[in-house]
PDB file of C-alpha atoms in Angstrom:
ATOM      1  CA  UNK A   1     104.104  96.574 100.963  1.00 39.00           C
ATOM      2  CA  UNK A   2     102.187  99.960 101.122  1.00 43.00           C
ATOM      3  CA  UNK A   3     103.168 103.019 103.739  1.00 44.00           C
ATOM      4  CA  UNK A   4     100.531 102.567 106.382  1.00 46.00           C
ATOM      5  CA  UNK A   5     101.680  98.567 106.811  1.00 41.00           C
ATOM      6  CA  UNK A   6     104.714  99.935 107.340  1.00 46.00           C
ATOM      7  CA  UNK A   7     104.567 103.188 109.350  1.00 49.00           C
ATOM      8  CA  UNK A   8     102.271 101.025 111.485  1.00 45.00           C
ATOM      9  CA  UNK A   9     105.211  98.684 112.124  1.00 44.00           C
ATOM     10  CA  UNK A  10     107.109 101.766 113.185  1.00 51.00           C
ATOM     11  CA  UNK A  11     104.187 103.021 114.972  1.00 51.00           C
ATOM     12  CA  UNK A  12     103.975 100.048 117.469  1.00 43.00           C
ATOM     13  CA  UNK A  13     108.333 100.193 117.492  1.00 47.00           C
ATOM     14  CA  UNK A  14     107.465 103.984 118.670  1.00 57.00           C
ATOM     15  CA  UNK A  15     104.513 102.196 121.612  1.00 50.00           C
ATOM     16  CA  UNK A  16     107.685  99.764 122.431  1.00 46.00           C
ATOM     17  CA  UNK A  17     109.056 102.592 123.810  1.00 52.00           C
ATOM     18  CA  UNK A  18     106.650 102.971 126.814  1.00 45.00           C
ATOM     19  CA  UNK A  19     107.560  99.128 127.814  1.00 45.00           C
ATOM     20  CA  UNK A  20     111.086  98.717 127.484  1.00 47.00           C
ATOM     21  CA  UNK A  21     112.593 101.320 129.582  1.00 57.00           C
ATOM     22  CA  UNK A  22     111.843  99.427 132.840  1.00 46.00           C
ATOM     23  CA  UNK A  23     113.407  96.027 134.048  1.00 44.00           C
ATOM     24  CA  UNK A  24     111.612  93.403 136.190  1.00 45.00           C
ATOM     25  CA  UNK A  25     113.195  93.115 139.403  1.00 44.00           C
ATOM     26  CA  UNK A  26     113.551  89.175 138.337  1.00 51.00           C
ATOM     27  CA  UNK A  27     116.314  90.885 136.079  1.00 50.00           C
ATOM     28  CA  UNK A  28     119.786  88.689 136.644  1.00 52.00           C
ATOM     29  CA  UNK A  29     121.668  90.620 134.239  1.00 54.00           C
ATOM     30  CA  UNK A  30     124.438  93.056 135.447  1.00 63.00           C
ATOM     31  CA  UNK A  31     123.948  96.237 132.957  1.00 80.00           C
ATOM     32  CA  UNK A  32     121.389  98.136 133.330  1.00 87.00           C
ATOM     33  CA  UNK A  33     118.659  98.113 129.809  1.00 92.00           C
ATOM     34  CA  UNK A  34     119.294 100.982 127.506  1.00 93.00           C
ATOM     35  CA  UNK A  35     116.431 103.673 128.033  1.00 95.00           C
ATOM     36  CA  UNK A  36     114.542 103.765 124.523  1.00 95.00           C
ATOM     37  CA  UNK A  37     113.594 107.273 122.575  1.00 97.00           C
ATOM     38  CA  UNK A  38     112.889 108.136 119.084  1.00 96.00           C
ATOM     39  CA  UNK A  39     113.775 110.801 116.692  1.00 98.00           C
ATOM     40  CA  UNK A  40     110.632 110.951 113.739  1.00 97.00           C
ATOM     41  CA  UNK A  41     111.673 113.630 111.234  1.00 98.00           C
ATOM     42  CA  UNK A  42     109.200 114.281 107.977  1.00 96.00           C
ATOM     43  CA  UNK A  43     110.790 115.500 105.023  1.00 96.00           C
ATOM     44  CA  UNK A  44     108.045 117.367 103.255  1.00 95.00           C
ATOM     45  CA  UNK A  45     107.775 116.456  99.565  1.00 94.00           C
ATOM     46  CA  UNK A  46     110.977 114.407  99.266  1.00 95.00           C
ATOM     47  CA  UNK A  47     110.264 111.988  95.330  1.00 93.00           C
ATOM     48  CA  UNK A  48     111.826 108.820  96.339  1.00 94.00           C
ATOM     49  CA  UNK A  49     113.991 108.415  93.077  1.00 93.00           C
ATOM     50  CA  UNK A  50     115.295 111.809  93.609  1.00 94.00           C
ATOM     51  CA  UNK A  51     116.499 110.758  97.570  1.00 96.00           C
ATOM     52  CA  UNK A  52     118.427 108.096  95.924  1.00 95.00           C
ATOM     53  CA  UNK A  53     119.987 110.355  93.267  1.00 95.00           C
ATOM     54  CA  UNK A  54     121.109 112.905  96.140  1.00 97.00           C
ATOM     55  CA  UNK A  55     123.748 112.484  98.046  1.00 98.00           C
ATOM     56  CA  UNK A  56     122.968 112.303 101.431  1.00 97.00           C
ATOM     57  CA  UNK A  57     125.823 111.252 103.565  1.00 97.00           C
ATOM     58  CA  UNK A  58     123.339 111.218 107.040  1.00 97.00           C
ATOM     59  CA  UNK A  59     120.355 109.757 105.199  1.00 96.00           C
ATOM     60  CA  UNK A  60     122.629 107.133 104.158  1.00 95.00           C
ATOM     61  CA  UNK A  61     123.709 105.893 107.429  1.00 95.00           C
ATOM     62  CA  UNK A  62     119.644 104.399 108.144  1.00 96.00           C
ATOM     63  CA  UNK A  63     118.105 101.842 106.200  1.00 94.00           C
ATOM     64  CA  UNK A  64     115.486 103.087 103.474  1.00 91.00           C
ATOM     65  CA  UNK A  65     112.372 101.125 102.242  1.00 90.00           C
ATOM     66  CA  UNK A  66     110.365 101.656  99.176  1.00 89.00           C
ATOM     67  CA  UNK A  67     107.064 102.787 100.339  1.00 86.00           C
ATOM     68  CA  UNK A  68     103.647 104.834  99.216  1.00 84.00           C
ATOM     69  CA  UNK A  69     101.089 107.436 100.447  1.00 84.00           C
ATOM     70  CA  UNK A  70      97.663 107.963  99.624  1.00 81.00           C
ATOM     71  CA  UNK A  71      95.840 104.797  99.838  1.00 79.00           C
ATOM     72  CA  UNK A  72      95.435 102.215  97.144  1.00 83.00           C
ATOM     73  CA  UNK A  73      94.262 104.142  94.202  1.00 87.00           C
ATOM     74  CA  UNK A  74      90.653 102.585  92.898  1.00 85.00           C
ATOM     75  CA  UNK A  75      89.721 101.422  96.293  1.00 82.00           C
ATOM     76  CA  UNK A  76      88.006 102.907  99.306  1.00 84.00           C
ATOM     77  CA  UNK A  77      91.651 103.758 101.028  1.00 81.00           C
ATOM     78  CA  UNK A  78      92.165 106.001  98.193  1.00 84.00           C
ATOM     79  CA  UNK A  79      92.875 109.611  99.423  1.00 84.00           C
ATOM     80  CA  UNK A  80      94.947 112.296  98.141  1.00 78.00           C
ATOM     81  CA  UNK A  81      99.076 113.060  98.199  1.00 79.00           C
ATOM     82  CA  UNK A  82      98.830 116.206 100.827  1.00 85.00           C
ATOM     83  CA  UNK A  83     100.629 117.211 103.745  1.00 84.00           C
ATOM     84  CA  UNK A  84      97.704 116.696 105.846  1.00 86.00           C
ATOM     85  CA  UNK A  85      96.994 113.308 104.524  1.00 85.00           C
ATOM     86  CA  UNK A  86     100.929 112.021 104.559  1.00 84.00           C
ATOM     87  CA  UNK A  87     101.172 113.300 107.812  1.00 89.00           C
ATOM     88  CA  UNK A  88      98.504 111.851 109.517  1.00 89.00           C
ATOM     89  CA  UNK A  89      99.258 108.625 108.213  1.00 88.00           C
ATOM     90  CA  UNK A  90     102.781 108.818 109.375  1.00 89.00           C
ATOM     91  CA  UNK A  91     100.907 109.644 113.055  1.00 91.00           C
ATOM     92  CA  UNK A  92      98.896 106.846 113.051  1.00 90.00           C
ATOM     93  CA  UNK A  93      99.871 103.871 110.751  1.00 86.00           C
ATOM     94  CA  UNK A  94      96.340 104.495 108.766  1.00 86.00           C
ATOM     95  CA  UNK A  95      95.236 105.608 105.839  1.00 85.00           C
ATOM     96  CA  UNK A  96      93.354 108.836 105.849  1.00 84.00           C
ATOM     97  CA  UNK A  97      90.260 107.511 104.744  1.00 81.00           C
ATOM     98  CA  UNK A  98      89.712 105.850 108.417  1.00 86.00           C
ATOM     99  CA  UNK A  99      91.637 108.487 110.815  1.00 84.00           C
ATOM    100  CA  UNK A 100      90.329 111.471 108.777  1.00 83.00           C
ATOM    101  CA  UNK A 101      92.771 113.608 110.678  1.00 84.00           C
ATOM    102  CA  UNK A 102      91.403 112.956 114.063  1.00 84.00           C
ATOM    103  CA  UNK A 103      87.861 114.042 113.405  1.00 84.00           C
ATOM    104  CA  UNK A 104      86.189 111.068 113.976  1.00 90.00           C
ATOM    105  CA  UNK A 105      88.095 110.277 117.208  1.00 89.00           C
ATOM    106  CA  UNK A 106      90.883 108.063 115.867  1.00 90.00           C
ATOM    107  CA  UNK A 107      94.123 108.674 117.706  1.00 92.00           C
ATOM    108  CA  UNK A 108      97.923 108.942 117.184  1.00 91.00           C
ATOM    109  CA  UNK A 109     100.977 107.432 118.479  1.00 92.00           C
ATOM    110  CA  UNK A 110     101.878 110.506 120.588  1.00 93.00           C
ATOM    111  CA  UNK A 111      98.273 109.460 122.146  1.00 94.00           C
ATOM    112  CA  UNK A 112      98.788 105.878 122.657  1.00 93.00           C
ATOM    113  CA  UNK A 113     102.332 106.297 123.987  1.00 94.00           C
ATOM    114  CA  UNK A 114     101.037 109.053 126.995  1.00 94.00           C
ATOM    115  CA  UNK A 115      97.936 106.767 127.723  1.00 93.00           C
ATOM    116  CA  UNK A 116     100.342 104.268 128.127  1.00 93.00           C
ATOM    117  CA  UNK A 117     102.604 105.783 130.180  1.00 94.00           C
ATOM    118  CA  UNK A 118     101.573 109.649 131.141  1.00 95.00           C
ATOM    119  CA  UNK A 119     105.578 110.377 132.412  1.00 95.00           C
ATOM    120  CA  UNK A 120     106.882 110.031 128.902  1.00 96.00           C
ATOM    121  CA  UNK A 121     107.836 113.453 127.538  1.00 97.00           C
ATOM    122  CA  UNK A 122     106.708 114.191 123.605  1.00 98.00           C
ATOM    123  CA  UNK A 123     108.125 117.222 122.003  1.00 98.00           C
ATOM    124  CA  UNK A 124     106.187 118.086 118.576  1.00 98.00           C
ATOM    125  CA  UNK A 125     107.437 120.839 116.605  1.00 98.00           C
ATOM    126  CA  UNK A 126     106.905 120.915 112.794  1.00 97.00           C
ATOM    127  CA  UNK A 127     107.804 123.799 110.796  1.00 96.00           C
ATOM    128  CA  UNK A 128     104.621 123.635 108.581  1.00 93.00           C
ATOM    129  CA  UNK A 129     101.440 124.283 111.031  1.00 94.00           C
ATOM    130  CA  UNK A 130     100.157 121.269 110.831  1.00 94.00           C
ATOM    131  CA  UNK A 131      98.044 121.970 114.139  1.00 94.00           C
ATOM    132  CA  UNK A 132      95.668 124.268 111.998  1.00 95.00           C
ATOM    133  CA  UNK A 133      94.241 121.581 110.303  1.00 93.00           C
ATOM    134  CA  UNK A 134      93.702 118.313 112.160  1.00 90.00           C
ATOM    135  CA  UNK A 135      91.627 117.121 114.745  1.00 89.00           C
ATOM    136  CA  UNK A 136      93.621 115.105 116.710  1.00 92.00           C
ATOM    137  CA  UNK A 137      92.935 115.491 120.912  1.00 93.00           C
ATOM    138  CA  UNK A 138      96.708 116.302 121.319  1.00 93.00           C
ATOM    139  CA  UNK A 139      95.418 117.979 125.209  1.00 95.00           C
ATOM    140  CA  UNK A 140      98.169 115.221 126.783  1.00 93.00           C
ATOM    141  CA  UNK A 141     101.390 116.485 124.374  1.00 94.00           C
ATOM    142  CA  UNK A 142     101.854 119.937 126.209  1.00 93.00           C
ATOM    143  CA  UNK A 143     105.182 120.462 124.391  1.00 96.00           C
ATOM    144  CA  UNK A 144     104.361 121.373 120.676  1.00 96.00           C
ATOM    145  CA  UNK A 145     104.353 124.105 118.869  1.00 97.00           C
ATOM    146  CA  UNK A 146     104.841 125.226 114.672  1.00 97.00           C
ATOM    147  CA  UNK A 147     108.124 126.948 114.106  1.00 97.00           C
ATOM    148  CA  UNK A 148     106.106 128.735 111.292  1.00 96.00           C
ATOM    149  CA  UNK A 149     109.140 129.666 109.000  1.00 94.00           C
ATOM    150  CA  UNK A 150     107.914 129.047 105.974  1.00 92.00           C
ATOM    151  CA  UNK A 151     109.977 129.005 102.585  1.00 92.00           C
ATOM    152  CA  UNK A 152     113.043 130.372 104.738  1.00 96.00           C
ATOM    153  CA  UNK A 153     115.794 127.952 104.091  1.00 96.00           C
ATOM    154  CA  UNK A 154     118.282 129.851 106.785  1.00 97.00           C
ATOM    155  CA  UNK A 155     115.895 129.190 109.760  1.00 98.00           C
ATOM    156  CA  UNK A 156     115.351 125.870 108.904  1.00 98.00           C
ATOM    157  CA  UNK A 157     118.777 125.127 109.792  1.00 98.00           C
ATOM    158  CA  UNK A 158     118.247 126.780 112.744  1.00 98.00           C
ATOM    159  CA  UNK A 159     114.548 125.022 113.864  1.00 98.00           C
ATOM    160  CA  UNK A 160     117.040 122.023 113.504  1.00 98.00           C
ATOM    161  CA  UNK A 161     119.442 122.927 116.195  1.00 99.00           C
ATOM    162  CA  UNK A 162     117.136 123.711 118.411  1.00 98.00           C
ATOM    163  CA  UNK A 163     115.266 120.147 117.797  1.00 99.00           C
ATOM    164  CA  UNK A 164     119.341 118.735 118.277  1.00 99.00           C
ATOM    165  CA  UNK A 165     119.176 120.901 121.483  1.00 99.00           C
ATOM    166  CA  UNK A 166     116.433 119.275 122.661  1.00 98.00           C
ATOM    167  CA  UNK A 167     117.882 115.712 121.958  1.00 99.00           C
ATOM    168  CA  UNK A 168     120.834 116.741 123.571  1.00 98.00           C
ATOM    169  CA  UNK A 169     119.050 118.035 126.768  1.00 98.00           C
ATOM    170  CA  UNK A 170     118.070 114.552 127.867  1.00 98.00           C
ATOM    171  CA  UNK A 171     114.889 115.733 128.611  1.00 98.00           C
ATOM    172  CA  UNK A 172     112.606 114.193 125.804  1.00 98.00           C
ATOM    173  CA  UNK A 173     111.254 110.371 125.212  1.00 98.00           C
ATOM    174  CA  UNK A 174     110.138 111.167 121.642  1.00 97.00           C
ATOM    175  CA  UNK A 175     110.754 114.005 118.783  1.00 98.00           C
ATOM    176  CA  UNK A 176     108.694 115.230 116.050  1.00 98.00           C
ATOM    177  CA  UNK A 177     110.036 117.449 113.542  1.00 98.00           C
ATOM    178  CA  UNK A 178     109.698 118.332 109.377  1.00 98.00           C
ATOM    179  CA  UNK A 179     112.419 119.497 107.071  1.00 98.00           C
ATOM    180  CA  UNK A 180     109.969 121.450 104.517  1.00 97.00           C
ATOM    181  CA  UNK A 181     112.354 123.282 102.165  1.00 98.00           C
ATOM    182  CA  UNK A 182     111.862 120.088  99.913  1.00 97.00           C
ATOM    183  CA  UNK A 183     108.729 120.911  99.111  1.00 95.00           C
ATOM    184  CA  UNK A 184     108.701 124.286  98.686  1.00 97.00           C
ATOM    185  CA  UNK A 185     111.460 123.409  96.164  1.00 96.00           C
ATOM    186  CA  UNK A 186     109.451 121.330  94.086  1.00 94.00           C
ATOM    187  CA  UNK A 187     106.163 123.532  94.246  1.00 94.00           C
ATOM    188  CA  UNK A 188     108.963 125.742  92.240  1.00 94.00           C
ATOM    189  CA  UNK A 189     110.153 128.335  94.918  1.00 94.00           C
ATOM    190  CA  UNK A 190     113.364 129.306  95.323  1.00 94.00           C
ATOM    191  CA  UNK A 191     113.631 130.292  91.290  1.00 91.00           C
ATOM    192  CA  UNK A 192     113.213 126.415  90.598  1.00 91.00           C
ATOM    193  CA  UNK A 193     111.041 126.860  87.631  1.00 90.00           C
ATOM    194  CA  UNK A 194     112.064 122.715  87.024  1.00 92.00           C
ATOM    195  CA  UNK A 195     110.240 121.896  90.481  1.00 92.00           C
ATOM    196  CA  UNK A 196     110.338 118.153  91.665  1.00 93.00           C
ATOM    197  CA  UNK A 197     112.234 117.344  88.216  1.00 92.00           C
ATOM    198  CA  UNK A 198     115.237 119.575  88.226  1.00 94.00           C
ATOM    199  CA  UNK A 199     118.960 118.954  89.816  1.00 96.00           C
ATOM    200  CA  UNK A 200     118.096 122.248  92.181  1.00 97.00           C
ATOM    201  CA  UNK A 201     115.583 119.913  93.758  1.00 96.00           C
ATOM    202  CA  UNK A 202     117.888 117.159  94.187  1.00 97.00           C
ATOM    203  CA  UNK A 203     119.961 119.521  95.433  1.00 98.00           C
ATOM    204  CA  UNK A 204     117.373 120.622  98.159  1.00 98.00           C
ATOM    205  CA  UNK A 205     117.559 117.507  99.381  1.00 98.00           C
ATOM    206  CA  UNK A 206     120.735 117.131  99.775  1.00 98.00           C
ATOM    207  CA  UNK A 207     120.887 120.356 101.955  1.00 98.00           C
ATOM    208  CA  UNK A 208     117.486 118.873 103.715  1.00 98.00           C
ATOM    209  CA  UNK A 209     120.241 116.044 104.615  1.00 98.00           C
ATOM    210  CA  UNK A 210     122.712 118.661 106.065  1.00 99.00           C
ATOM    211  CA  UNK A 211     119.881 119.835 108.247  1.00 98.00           C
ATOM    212  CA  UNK A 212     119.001 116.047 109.144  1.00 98.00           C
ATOM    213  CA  UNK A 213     122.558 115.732 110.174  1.00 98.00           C
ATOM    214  CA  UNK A 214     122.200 118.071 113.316  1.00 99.00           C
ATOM    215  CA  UNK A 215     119.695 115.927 114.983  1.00 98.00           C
ATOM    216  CA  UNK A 216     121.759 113.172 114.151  1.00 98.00           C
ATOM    217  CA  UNK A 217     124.682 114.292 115.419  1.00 98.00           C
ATOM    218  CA  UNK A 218     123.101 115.164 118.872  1.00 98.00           C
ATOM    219  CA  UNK A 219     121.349 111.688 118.757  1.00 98.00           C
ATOM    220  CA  UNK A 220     124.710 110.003 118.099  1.00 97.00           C
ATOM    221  CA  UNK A 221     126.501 111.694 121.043  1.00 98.00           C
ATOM    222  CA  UNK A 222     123.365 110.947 123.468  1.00 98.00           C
ATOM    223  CA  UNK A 223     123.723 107.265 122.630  1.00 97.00           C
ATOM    224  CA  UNK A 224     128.157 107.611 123.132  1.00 96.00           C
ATOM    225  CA  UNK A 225     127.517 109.246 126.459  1.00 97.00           C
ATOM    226  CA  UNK A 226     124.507 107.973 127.696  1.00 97.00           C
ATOM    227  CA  UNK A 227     122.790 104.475 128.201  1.00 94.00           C
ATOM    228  CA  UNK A 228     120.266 105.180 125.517  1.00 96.00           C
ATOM    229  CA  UNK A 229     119.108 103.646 122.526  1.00 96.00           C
ATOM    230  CA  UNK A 230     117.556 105.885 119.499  1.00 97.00           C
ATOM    231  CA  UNK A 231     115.279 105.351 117.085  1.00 96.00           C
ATOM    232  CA  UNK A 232     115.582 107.054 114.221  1.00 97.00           C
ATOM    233  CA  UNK A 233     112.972 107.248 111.303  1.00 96.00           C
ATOM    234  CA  UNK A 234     112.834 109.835 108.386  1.00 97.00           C
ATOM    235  CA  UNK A 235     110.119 109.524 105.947  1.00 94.00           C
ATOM    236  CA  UNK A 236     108.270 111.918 103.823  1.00 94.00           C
ATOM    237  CA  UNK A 237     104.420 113.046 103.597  1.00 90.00           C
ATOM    238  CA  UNK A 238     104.329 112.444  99.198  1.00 89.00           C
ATOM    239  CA  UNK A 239     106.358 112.564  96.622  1.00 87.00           C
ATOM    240  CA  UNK A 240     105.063 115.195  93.404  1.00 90.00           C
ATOM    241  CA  UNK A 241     103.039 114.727  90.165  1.00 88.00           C
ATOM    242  CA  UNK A 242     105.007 113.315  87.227  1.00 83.00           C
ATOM    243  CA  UNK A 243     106.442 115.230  84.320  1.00 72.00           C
ATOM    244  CA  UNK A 244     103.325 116.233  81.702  1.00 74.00           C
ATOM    245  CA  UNK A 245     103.622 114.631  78.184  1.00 71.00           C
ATOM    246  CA  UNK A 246     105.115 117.291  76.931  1.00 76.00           C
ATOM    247  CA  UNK A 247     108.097 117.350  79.727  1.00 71.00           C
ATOM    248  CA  UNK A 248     106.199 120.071  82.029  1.00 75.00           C
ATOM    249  CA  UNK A 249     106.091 120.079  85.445  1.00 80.00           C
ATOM    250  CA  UNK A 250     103.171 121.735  87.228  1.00 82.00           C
ATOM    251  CA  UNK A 251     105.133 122.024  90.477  1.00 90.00           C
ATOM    252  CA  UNK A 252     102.370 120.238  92.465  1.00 87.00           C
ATOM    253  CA  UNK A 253     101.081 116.999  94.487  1.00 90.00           C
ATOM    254  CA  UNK A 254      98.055 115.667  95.291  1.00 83.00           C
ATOM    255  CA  UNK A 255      97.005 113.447  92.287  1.00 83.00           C
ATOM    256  CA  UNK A 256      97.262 109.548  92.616  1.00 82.00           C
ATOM    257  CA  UNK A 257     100.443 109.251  89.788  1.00 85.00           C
ATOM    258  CA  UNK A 258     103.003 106.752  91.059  1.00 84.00           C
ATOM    259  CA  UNK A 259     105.815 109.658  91.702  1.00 86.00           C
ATOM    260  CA  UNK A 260     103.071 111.405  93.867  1.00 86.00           C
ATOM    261  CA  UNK A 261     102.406 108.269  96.004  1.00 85.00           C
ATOM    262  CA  UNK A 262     105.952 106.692  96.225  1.00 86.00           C
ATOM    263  CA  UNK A 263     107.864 107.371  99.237  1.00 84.00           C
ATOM    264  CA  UNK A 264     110.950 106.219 100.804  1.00 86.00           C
ATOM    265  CA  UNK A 265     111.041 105.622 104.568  1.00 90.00           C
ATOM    266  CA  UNK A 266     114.721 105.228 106.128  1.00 92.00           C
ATOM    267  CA  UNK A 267     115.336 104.050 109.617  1.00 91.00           C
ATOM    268  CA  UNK A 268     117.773 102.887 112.365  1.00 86.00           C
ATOM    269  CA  UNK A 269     118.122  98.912 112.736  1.00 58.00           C
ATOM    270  CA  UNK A 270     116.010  97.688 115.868  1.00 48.00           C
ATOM    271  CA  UNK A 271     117.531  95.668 118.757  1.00 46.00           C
ATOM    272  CA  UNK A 272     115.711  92.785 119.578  1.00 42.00           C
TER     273      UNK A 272
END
């Protein structure tokens, strides 16, 4: 099953949210209904073999699928492994060859979910600026903003507590975040001449999960002291080129090879 069948699932899991923190007042049942949020974290660049190679203690507690980005390669869906393409799928459940990034109109979840109902508060804060280069009318999300830390591996740790802040303030419906130093690992920063292909990488992730595990944390205490219920995805934008012939790696993505366009995407179980 390909990415944007399944991101789409999640996507109308995330407009669920909007209808299922009410109760008719038909409702017999003593306890209240558990007021529904979600947690959405993108993990920039994250090869799906190489997630189940790390260990990832947090990770490990959701559910992963196989998935891909980047359209079906050969066909009109076909677009290319990027941040701005992965992560305008993940907003939308659609390849980027019919949302184009918002230019033509086509809107996200975040959209959808405020139409639906305007008092739901959104918090979008990638590190990666993101903003800079999509179209998307985002006027109705007035809480979002780029951390902008770049290749900084300290203050990603950081942008992470204050996302688990946030969670832990009770104030927000639905979180967007990205754990980037992934892919600045396998474009070969950090002295990782091996990029994508190299146990440094794999290690990356595994620090990525360390970072996850704040947000979990605070989700996991809002749910043991509050009645909520949390949705929690993770998924990544693309995976990276393959190895060259001659065992090479050219520490990039954007190509349609299989390791480019494979993708896990880990989540919590759903309550009927």
């Amino acid at each position: 099953m390909s990415i944007n069948v399944k991101i789409a699932g999640v996507a109308v899991t995330l407009l669920a949210l909007s209808g299922c923190n009410t109760s008719s007042k038909d409702d017999t049942t003593v306890s209240e209904p558990k007021v529904r949020k979600s947690l959405l974290v993108m993990i920039d660049g994250a090869r799906y073999e190489a997630v189940l190679n790390a260990s990832t203690p947090n990770m490990d507690q959701l559910e992963i699928q196989q998935a891909y980005t980047g359209g079906i390669s050969g066909s009109l869906s076909q677009s290319g492994t990027s941040t701005v393409e992965g992560e305008s799928t993940l907003w939308t459940g659609s390849w980027h060859t019919i949302q184009k990034s918002g230019e033509n109109g086509f809107q996200t979840v975040w959209q959808h979910l405020k139409e639906d109902e305007p008092e739901l508060m959104i918090g979008l804060y990638p590190n990666w600026p993101i903003f800079d280069y999509i179209s998307f009318d985002l006027d109705s999300i007035t809480k979002k903003s780029a951390f902008r830390t770049g290749t900084d591996r300290d203050a990603e740790h950081q942008n992470s507590r204050v996302i688990a802040d946030k969670i832990a303030s009770g104030e927000y419906d639905s979180l967007f975040t990205t754990i980037d130093m992934v892919d600045y690992s396998g474009h070969c920063n950090y002295g990782n001449s091996g990029g994508a292909w190299s146990d440094e990488y794999v290690t990356t992730i595994e620090e990525a999960d360390q970072v996850f595990g704040y947000m979990l944390d605070a989700v996991k205490a809002r749910e043991a002291d509050y009645n909520e219920e949390w949705l929690i995805m993770v998924a990544p934008d693309h995976g990276f080129n393959r190895q060259k012939d001659n065992g090479s790696v050219d520490c990039a993505h954007g190509s349609q090879d299989i390791d480019a366009k494979k993708s896990g995407l880990l989540l919590t179980k759903v309550s009927n």
